[in-house]
PDB file of C-alpha atoms in Angstrom:
ATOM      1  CA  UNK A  27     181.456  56.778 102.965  1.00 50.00           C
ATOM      2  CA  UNK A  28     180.504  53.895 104.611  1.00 55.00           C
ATOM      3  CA  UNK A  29     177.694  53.689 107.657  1.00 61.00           C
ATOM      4  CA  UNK A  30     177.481  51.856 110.198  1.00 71.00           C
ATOM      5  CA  UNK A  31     173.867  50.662 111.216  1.00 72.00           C
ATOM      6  CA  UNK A  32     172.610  50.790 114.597  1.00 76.00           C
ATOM      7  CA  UNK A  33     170.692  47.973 115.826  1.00 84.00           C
ATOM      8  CA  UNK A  34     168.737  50.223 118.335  1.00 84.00           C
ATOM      9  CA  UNK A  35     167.515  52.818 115.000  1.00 81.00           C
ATOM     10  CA  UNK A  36     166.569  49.744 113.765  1.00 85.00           C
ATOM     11  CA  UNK A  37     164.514  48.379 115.943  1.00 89.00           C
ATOM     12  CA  UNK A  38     162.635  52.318 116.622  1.00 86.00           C
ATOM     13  CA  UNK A  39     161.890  52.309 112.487  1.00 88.00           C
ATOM     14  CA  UNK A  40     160.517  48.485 112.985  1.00 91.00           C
ATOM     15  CA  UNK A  41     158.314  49.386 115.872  1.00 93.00           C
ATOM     16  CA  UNK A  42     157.386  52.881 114.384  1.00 91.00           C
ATOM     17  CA  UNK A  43     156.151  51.087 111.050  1.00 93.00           C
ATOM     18  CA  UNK A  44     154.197  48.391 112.711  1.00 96.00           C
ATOM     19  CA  UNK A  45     152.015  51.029 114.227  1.00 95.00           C
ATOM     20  CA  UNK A  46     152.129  52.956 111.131  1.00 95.00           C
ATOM     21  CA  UNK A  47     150.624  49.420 109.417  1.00 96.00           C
ATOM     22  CA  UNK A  48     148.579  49.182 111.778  1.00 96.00           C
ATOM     23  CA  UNK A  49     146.934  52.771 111.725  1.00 95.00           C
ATOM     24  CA  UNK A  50     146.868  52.044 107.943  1.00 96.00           C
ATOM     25  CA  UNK A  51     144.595  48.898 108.626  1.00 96.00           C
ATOM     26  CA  UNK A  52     142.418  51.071 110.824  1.00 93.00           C
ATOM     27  CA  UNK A  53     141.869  54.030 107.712  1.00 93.00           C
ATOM     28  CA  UNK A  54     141.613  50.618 105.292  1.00 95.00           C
ATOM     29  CA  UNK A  55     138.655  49.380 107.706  1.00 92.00           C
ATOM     30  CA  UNK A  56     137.357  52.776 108.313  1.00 90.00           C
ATOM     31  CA  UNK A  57     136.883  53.944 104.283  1.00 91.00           C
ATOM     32  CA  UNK A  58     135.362  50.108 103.660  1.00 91.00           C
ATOM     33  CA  UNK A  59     133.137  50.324 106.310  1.00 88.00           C
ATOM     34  CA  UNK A  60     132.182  53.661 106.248  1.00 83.00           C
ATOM     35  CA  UNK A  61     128.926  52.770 105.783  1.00 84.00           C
ATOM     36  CA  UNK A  62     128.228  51.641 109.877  1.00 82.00           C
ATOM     37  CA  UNK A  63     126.392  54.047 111.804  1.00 78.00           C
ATOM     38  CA  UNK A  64     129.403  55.253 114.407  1.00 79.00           C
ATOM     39  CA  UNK A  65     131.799  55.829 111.395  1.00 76.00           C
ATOM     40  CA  UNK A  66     129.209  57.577 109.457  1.00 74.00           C
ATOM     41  CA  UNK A  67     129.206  60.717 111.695  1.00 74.00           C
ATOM     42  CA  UNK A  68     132.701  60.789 111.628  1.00 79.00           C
ATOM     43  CA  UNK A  69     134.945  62.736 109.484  1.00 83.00           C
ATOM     44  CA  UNK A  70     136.890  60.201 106.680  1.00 87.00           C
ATOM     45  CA  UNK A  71     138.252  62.495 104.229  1.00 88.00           C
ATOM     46  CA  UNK A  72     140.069  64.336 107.212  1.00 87.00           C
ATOM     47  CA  UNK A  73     141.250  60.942 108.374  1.00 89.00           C
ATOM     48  CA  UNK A  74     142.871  60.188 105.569  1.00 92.00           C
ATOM     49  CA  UNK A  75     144.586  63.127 104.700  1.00 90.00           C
ATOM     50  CA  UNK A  76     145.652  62.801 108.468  1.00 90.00           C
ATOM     51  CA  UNK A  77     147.109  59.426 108.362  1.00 94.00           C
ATOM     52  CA  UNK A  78     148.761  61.038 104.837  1.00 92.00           C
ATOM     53  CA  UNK A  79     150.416  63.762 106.427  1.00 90.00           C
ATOM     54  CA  UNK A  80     151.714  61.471 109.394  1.00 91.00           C
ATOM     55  CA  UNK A  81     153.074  58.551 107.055  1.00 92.00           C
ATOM     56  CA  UNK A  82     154.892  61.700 105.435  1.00 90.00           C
ATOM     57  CA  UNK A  83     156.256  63.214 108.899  1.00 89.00           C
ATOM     58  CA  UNK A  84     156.880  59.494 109.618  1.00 90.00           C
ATOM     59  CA  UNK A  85     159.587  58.957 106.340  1.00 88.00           C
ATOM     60  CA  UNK A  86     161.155  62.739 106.987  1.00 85.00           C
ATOM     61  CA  UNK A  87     161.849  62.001 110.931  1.00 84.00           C
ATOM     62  CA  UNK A  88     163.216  58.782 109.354  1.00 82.00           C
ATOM     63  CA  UNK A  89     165.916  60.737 106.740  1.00 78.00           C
ATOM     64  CA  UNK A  90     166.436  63.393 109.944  1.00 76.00           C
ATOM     65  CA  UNK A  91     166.963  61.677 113.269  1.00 73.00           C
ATOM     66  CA  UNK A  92     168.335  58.000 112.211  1.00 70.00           C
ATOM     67  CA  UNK A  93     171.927  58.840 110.485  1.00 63.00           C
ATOM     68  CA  UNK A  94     172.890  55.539 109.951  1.00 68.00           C
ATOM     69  CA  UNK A  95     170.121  54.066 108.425  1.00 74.00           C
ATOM     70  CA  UNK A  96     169.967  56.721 105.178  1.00 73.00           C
ATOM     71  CA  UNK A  97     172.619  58.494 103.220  1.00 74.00           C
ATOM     72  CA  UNK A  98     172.104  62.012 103.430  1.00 71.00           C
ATOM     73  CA  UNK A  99     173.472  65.396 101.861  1.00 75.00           C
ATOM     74  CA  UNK A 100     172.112  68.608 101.601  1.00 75.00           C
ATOM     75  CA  UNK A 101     169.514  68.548  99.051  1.00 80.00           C
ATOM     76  CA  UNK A 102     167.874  65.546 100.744  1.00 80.00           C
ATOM     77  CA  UNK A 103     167.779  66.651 104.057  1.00 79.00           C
ATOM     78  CA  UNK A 104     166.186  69.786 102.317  1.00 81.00           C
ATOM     79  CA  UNK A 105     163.904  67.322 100.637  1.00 83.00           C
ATOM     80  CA  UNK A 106     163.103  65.583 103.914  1.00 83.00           C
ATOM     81  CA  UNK A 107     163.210  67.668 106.631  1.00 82.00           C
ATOM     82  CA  UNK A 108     161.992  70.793 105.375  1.00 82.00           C
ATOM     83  CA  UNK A 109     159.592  69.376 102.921  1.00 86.00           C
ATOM     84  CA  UNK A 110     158.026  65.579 104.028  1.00 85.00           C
ATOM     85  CA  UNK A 111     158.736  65.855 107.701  1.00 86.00           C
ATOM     86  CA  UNK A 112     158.065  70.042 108.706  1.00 84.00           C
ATOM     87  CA  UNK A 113     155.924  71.367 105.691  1.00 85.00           C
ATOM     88  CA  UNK A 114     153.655  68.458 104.575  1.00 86.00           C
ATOM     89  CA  UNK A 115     153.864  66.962 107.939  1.00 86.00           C
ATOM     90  CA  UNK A 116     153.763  68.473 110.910  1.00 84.00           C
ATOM     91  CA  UNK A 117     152.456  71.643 109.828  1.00 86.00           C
ATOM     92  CA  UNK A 118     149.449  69.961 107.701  1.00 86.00           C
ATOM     93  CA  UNK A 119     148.573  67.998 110.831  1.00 87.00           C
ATOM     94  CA  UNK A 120     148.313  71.420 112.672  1.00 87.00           C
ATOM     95  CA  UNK A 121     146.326  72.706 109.509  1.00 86.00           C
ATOM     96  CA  UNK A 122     144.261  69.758 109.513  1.00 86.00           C
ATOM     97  CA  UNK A 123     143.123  70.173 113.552  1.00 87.00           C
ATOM     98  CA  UNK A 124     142.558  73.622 112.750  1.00 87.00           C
ATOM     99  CA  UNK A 125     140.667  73.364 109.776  1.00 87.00           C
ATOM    100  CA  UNK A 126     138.116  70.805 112.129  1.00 87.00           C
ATOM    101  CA  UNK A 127     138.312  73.231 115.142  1.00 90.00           C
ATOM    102  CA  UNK A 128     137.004  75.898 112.977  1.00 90.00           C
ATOM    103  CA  UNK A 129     134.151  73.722 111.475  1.00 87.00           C
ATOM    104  CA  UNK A 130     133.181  73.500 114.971  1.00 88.00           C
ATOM    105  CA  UNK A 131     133.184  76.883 115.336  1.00 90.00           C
ATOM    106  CA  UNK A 132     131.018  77.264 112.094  1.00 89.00           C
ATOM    107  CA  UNK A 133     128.472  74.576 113.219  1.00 89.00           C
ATOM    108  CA  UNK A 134     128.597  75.344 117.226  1.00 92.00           C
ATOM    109  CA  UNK A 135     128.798  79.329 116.855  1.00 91.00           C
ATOM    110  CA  UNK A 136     127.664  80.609 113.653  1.00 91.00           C
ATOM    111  CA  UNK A 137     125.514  78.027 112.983  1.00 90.00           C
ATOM    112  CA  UNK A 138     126.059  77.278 109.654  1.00 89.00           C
ATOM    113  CA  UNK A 139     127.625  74.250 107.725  1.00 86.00           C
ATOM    114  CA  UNK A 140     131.671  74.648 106.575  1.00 82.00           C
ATOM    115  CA  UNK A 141     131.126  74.489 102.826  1.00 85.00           C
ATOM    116  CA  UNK A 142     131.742  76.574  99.612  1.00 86.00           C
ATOM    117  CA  UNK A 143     133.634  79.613 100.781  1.00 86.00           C
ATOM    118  CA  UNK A 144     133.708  79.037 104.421  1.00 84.00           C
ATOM    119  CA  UNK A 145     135.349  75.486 103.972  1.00 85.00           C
ATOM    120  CA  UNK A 146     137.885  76.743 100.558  1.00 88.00           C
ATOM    121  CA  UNK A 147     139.222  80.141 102.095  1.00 87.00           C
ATOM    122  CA  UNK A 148     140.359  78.526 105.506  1.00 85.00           C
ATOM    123  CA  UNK A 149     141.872  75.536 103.384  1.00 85.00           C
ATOM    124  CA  UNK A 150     143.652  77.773 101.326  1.00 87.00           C
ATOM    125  CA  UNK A 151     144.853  79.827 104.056  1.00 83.00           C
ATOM    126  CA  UNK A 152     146.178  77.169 105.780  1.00 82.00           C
ATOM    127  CA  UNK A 153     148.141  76.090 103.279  1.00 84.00           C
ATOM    128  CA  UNK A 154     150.093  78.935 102.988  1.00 85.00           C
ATOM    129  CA  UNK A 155     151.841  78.118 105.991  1.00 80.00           C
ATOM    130  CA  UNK A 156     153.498  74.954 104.921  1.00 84.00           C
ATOM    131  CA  UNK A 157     154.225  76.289 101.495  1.00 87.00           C
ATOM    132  CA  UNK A 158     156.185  79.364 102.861  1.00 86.00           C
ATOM    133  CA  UNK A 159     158.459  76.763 105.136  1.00 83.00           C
ATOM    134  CA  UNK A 160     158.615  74.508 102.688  1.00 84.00           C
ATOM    135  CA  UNK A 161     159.987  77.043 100.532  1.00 86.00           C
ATOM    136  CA  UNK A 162     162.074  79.168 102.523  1.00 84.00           C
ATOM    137  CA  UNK A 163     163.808  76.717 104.218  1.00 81.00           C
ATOM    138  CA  UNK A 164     164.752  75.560 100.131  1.00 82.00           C
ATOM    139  CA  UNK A 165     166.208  78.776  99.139  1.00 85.00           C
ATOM    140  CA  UNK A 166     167.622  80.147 102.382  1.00 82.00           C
ATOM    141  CA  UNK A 167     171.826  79.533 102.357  1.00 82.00           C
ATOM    142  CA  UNK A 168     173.213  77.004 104.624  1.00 78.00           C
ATOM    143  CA  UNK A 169     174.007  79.247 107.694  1.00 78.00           C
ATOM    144  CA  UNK A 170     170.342  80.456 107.900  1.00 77.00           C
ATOM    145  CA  UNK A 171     168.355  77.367 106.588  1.00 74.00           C
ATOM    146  CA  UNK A 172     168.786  73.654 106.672  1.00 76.00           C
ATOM    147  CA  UNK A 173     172.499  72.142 106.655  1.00 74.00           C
ATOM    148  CA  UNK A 174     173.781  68.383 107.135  1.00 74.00           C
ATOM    149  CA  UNK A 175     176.801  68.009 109.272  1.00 75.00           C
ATOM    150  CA  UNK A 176     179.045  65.134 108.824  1.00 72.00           C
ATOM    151  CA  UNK A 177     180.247  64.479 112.183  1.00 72.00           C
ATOM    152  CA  UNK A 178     177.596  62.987 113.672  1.00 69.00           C
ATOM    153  CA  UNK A 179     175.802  62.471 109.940  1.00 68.00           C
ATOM    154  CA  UNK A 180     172.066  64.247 110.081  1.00 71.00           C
ATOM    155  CA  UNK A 181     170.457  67.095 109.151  1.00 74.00           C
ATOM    156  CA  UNK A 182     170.082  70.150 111.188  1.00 75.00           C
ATOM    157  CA  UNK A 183     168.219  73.159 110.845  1.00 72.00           C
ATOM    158  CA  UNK A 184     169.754  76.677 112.223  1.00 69.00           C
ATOM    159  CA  UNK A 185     167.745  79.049 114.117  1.00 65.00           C
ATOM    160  CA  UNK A 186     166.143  81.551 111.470  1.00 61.00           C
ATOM    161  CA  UNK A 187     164.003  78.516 109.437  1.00 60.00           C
ATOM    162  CA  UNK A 188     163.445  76.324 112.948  1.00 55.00           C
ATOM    163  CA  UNK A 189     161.831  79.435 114.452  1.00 50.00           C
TER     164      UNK A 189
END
């Protein structure tokens, strides 16, 4: 099957990647110079795995929502969607801003520093969210997990694995 590409997909990948280069430049200049006072206090290692988990959400949206650009079928939209865009994208971003609202809480409330067991056991909690997507959207059959329709080509997800 042949595809068509559409110059307007085009030009929404070429803008999104120039600000995805040039967030990369900014966590490049940020881990060299992590050495200056004002980036000290800050939080690197969660500022990379951010900029990780939105490069990843960044290539899934890409294999979801621009059909012409990518041939698709069902086991990549699985690998895409469900996997790079929902499970180690969005949902690690949401684990990553809760695992820094609840050092907050440790510093702010209980006053003590997140580390050994009260920085591993929220981690590992909150990766049990994106693994149980990730993984039930991959076993679950068509009519309850993720599909791709032909007419218009992308990948859709039906209601029990989007809720």
């Amino acid at each position: 099957m042949t595809y068509t590409v559409d110059k307007r997909e085009v030009a929404v990948v070429g803008v999104n990647t120039a600000i995805m280069f040039i967030s990369f430049l900014v966590v490049v200049y940020i881990n060299v110079n992590r050495a200056y006072i004002p980036l000290k206090c800050k939080n690197i290692p969660l500022i990379n795995v951010l900029y990780a988990t939105m490069f990843l959400w960044f290539i899934g949206d890409i294999y979801t929502y621009q059909p012409s650009l990518v041939q698709a079928s069902r086991p990549i939209c699985i690998a895409t969607m469900s996997w790079l865009r929902m499970s180690l994208g969005i949902f690690s971003v949401i684990s990553c801003h809760l695992l820094r609202i609840y050092q907050y809480q440790c510093v702010f409330q209980w006053r003590i520093r997140a580390t050994g067991k009260h920085l591993w056991i929220p981690i590992a909690l909150w990766t049990v969210l994106p693994l149980t997507y990730g993984i039930l959207a991959s076993v679950l059959p068509e009519d309850k997990g993720n599909s791709y329709v032909t007419d218009p080509p992308m990948c859709i997800a039906e209601k029990p694995v989007y809720f």
